[in-house]
PDB file of C-alpha atoms in Angstrom:
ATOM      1  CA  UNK A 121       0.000   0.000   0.000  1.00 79.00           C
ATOM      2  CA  UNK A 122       2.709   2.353   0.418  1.00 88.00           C
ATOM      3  CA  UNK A 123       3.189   2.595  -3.740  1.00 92.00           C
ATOM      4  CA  UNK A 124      -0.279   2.141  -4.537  1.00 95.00           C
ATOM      5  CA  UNK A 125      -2.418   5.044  -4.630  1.00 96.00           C
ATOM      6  CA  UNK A 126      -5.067   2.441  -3.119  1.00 97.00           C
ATOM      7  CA  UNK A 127      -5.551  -1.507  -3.124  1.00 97.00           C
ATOM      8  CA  UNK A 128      -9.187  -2.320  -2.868  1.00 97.00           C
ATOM      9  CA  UNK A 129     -11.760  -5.308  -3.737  1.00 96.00           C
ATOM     10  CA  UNK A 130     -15.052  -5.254  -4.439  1.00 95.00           C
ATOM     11  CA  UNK A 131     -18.525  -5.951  -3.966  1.00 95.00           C
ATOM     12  CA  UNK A 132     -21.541  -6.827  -5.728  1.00 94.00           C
ATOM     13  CA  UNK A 133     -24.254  -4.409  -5.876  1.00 95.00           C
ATOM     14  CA  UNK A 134     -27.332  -5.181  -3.591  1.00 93.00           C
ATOM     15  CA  UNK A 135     -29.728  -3.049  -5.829  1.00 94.00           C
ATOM     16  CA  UNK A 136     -28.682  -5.365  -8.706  1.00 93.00           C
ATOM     17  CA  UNK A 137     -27.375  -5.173 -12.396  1.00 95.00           C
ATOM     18  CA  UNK A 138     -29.114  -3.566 -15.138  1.00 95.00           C
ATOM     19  CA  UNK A 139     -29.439  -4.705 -19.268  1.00 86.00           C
ATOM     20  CA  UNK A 140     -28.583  -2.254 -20.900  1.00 89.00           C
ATOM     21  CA  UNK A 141     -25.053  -0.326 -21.580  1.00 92.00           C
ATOM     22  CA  UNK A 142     -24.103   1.406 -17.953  1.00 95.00           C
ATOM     23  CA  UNK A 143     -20.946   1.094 -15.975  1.00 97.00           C
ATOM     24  CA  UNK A 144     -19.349  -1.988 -16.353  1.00 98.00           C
ATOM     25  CA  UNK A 145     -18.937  -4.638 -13.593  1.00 98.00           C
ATOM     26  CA  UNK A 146     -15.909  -7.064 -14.133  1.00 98.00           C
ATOM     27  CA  UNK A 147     -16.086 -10.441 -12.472  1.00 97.00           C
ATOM     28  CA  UNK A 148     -13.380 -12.644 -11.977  1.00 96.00           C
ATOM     29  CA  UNK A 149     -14.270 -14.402 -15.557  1.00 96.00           C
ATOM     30  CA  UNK A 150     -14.206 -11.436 -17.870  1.00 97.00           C
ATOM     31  CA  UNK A 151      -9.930 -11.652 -17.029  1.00 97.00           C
ATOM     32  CA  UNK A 152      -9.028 -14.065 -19.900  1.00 96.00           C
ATOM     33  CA  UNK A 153      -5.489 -14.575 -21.002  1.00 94.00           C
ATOM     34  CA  UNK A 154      -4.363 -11.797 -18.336  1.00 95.00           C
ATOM     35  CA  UNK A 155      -6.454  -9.102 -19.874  1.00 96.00           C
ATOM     36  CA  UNK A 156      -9.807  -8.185 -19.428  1.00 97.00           C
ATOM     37  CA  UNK A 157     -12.380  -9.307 -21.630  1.00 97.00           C
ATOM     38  CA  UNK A 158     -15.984  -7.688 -21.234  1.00 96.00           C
ATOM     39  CA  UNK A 159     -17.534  -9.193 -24.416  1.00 92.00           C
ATOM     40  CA  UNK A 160     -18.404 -12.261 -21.964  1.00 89.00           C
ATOM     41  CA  UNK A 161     -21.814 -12.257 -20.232  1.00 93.00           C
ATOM     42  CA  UNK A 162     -21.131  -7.961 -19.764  1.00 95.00           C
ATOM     43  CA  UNK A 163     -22.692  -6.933 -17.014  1.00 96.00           C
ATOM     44  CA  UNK A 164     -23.528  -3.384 -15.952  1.00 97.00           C
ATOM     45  CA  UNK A 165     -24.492  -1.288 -12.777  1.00 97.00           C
ATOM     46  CA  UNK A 166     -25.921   2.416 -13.024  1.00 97.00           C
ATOM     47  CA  UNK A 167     -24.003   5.313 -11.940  1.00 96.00           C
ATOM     48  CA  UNK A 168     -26.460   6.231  -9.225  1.00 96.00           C
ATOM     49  CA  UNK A 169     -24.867   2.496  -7.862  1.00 97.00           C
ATOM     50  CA  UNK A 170     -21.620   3.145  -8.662  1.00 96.00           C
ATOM     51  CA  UNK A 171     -21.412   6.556  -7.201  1.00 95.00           C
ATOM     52  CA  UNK A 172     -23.532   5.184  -4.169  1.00 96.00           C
ATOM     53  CA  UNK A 173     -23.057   1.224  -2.484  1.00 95.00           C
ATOM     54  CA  UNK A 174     -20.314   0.729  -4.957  1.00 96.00           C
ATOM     55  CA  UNK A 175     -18.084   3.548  -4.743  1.00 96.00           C
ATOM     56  CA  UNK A 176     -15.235   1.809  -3.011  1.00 95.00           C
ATOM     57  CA  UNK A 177     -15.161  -0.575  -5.985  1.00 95.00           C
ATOM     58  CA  UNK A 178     -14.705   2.098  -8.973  1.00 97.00           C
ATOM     59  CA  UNK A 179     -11.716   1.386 -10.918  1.00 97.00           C
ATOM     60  CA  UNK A 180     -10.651   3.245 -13.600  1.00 97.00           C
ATOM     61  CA  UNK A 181      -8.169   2.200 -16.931  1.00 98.00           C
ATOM     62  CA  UNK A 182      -4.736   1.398 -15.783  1.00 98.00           C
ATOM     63  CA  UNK A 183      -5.770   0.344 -12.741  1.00 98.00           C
ATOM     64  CA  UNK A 184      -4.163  -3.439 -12.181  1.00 98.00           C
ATOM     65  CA  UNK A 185      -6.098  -6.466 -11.161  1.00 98.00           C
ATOM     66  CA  UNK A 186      -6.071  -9.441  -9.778  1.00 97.00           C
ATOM     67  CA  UNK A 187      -8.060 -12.608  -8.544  1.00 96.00           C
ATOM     68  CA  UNK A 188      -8.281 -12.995  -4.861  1.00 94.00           C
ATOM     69  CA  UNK A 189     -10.825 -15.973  -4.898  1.00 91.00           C
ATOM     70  CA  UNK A 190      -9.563 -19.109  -6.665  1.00 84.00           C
ATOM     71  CA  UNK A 191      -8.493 -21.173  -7.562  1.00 85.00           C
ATOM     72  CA  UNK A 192      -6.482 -20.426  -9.844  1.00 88.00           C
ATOM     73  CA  UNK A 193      -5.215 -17.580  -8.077  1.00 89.00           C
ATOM     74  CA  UNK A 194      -3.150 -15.086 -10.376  1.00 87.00           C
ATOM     75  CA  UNK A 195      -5.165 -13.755 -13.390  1.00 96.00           C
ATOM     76  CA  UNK A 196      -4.318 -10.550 -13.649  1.00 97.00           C
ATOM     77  CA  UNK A 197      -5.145  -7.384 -16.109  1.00 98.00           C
ATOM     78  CA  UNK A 198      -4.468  -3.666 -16.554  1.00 98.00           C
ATOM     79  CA  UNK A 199      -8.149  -2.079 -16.769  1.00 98.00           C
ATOM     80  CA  UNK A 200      -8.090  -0.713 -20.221  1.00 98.00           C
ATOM     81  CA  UNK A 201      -9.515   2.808 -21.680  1.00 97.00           C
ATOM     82  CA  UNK A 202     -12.907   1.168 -23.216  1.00 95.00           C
ATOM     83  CA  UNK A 203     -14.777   2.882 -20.703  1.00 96.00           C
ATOM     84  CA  UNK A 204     -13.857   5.423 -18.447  1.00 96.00           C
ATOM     85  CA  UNK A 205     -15.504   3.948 -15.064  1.00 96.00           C
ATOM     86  CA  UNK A 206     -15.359   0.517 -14.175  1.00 98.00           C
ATOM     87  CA  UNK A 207     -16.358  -1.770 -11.085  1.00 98.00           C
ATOM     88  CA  UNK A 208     -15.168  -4.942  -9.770  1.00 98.00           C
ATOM     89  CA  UNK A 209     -16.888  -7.640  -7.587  1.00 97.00           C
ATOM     90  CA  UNK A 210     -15.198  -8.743  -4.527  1.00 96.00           C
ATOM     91  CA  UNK A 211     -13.669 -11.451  -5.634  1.00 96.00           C
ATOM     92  CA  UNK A 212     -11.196  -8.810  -7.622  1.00 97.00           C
ATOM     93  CA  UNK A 213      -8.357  -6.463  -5.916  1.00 97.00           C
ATOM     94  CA  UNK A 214      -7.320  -3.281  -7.954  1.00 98.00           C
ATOM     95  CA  UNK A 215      -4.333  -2.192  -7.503  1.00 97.00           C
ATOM     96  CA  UNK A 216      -3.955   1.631  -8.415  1.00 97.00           C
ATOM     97  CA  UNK A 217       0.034   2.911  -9.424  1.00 97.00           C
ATOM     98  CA  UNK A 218       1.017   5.895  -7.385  1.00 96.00           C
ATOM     99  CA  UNK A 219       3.679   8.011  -8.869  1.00 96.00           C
ATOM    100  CA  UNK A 220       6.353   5.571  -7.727  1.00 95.00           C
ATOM    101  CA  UNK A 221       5.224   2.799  -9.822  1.00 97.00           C
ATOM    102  CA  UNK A 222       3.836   2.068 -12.883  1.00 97.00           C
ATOM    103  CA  UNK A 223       0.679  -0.103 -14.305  1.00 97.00           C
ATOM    104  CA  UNK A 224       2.837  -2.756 -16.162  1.00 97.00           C
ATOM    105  CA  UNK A 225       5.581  -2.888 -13.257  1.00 97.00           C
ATOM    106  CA  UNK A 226       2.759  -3.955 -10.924  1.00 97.00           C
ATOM    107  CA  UNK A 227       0.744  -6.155 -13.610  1.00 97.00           C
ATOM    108  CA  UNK A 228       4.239  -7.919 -14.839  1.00 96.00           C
ATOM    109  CA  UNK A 229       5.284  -8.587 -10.979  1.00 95.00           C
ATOM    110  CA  UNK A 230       1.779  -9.820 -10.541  1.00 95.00           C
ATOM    111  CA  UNK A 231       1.682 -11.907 -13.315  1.00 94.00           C
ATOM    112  CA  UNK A 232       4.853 -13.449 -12.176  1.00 92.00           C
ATOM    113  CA  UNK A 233       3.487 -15.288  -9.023  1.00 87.00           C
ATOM    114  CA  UNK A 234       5.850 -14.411  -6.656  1.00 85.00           C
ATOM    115  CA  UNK A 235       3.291 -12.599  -4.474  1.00 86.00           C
ATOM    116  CA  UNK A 236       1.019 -15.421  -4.341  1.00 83.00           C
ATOM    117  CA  UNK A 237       4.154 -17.820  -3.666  1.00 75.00           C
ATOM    118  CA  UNK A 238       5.015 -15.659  -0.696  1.00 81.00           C
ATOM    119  CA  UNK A 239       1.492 -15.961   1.043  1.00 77.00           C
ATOM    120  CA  UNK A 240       0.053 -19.079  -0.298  1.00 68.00           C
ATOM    121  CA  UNK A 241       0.540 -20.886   2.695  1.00 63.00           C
ATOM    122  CA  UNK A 242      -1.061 -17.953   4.749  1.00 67.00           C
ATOM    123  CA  UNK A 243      -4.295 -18.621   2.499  1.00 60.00           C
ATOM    124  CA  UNK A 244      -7.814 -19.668   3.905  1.00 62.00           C
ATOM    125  CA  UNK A 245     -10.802 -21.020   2.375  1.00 59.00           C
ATOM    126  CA  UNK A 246     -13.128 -23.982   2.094  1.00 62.00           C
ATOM    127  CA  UNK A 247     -14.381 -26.847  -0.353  1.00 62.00           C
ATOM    128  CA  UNK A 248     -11.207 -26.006  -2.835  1.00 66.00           C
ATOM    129  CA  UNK A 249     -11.488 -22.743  -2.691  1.00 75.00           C
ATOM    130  CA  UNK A 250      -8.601 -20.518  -1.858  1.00 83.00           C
ATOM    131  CA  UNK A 251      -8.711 -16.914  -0.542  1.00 88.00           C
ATOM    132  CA  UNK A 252      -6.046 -14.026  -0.247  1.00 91.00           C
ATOM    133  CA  UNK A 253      -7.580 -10.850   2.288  1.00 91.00           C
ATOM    134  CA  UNK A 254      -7.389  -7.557   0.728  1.00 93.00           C
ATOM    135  CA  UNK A 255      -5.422  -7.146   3.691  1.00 93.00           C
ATOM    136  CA  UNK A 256      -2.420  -9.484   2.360  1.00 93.00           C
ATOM    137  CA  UNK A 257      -2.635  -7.912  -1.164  1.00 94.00           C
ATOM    138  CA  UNK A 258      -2.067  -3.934   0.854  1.00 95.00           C
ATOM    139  CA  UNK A 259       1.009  -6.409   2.659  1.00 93.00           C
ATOM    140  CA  UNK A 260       2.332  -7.482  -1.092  1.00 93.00           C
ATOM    141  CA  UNK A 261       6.074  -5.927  -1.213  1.00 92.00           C
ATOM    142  CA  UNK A 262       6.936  -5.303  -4.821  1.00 93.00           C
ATOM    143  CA  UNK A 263      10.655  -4.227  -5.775  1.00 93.00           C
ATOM    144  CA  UNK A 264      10.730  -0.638  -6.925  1.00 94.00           C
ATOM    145  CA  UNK A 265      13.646   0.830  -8.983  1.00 96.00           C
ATOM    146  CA  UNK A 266      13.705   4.072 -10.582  1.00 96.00           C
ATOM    147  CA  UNK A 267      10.536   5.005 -13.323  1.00 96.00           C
ATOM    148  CA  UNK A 268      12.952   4.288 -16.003  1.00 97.00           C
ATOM    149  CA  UNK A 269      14.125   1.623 -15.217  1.00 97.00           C
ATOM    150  CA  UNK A 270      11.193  -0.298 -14.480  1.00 96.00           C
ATOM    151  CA  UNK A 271      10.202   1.454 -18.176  1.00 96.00           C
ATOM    152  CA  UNK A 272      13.283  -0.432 -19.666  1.00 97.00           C
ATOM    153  CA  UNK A 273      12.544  -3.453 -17.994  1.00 96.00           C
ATOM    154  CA  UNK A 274       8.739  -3.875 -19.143  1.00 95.00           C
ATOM    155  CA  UNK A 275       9.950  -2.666 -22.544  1.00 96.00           C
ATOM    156  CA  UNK A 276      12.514  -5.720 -22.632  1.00 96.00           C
ATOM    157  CA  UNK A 277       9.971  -8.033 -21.537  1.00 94.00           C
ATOM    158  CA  UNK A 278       7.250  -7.454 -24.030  1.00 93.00           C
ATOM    159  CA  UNK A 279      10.046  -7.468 -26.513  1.00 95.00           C
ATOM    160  CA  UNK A 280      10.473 -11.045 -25.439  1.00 92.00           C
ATOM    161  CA  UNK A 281       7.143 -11.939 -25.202  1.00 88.00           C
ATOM    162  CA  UNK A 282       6.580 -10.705 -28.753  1.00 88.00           C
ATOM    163  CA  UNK A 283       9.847 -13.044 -29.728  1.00 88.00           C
ATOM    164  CA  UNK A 284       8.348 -16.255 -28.087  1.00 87.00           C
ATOM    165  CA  UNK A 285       4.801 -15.491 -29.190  1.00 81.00           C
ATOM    166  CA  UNK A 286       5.488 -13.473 -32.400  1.00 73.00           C
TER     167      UNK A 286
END
C-alpha cells in the first residue's frame, strides 16, 4: 500500500445489475489470457450504484487487477480505456500505481506469481477454494527501482514476449 495510490476489492451491488449499456462490472471471468475481456456475459451497474453502495469498488483504466478468490489464483489485467468507469466484484483487488510505480511494473510482478508464492501458505478457504484478504494484497512488497528503469525493464519483456509469441 505504500506505492499504490489504493488496493481495494469489491462488492456486488445489492440493488442489482441492469441490461442495458451502464458502468461496467468485471467479475473474476471477464480476465481471460491476463487481460480483461468484457464481451463475456457484460454486465452493468448504473451510476447512481456506482457513485452510491459501490463507490469503493470504482476502478478506472490502468488500474491493475487481480483474482483474490480461486483457484487459480493469479489472473491478472491492466483495466483498459474502453470505458472510463469501471467496477469490480469482490472477488477482484485493484491495484492503483502511485507516482512511484507504474501499471505494467505492478501487472508484470503480478503476473509473475511471486506474491502469491510468498502468502500461499497464509491462504484460507473452504471446499477447494482458496482466498487471499485484501489485507495481504495492501502487505504485497513489490521491488521498486527508478521510473525508467522499471520502463526499460517492461519494454525488454514485451520485446520477449513478442519473440516467443510473435
Amino acid at each position: 500500500e505504500d506505492v499504490c495510490e489504493k488496493v481495494q476489492s469489491g462488492g456486488t451491488p445489492r440493488e442489482g445489475f441492469i441490461d442495458k449499456p451502464g458502468i461496467p462490472f468485471l467479475k473474476v471471468y471477464n480476465i481471460v489470457d491476463q487481460k480483461v475481456d468484457f464481451h463475456y456475459r457484460p454486465q452493468y451497474i448504473t451510476k447512481d450504484i456506482q457513485k452510491g453502495s459501490m463507490s469503493k469498488s470504482q476502478t478506472k483504466p490502468g488500474d491493475v487487477l487481480m483474482n483474490i478468490v480461486g483457484p487459480p489464483l493469479g489472473k491478472v489485467a491492466i483495466v483498459p480505456d474502453e470505458y472510463s468507469d469501471w467496477n469490480i466484484n469482490q472477488a477482484i483487488t485493484l491495484f492503483r500505481p502511485n507516482e512511484r510505480i507504474t501499471s505494467k511494473w505492478i501487472y508484470y510482478f503480478l503476473c509473475s506469481g511471486y506474491s502469491i508464492a510468498e502468502i500461499v501458505h497464509e491462504t484460507r478457504g473452504s471446499a477447494g477454494q482458496t482466498n487471499i484478504s485484501l489485507s495481504q494484497c495492501r502487505d504485497f512488497i513489490f521491488p521498486i527501482p527508478p521510473i525508467e528503469e522499471q520502463a526499460e525493464i517492461v519494454r525488454r519483456v514485451e520485446k520477449l514476449f513478442a519473440y516467443a509469441y510473435g
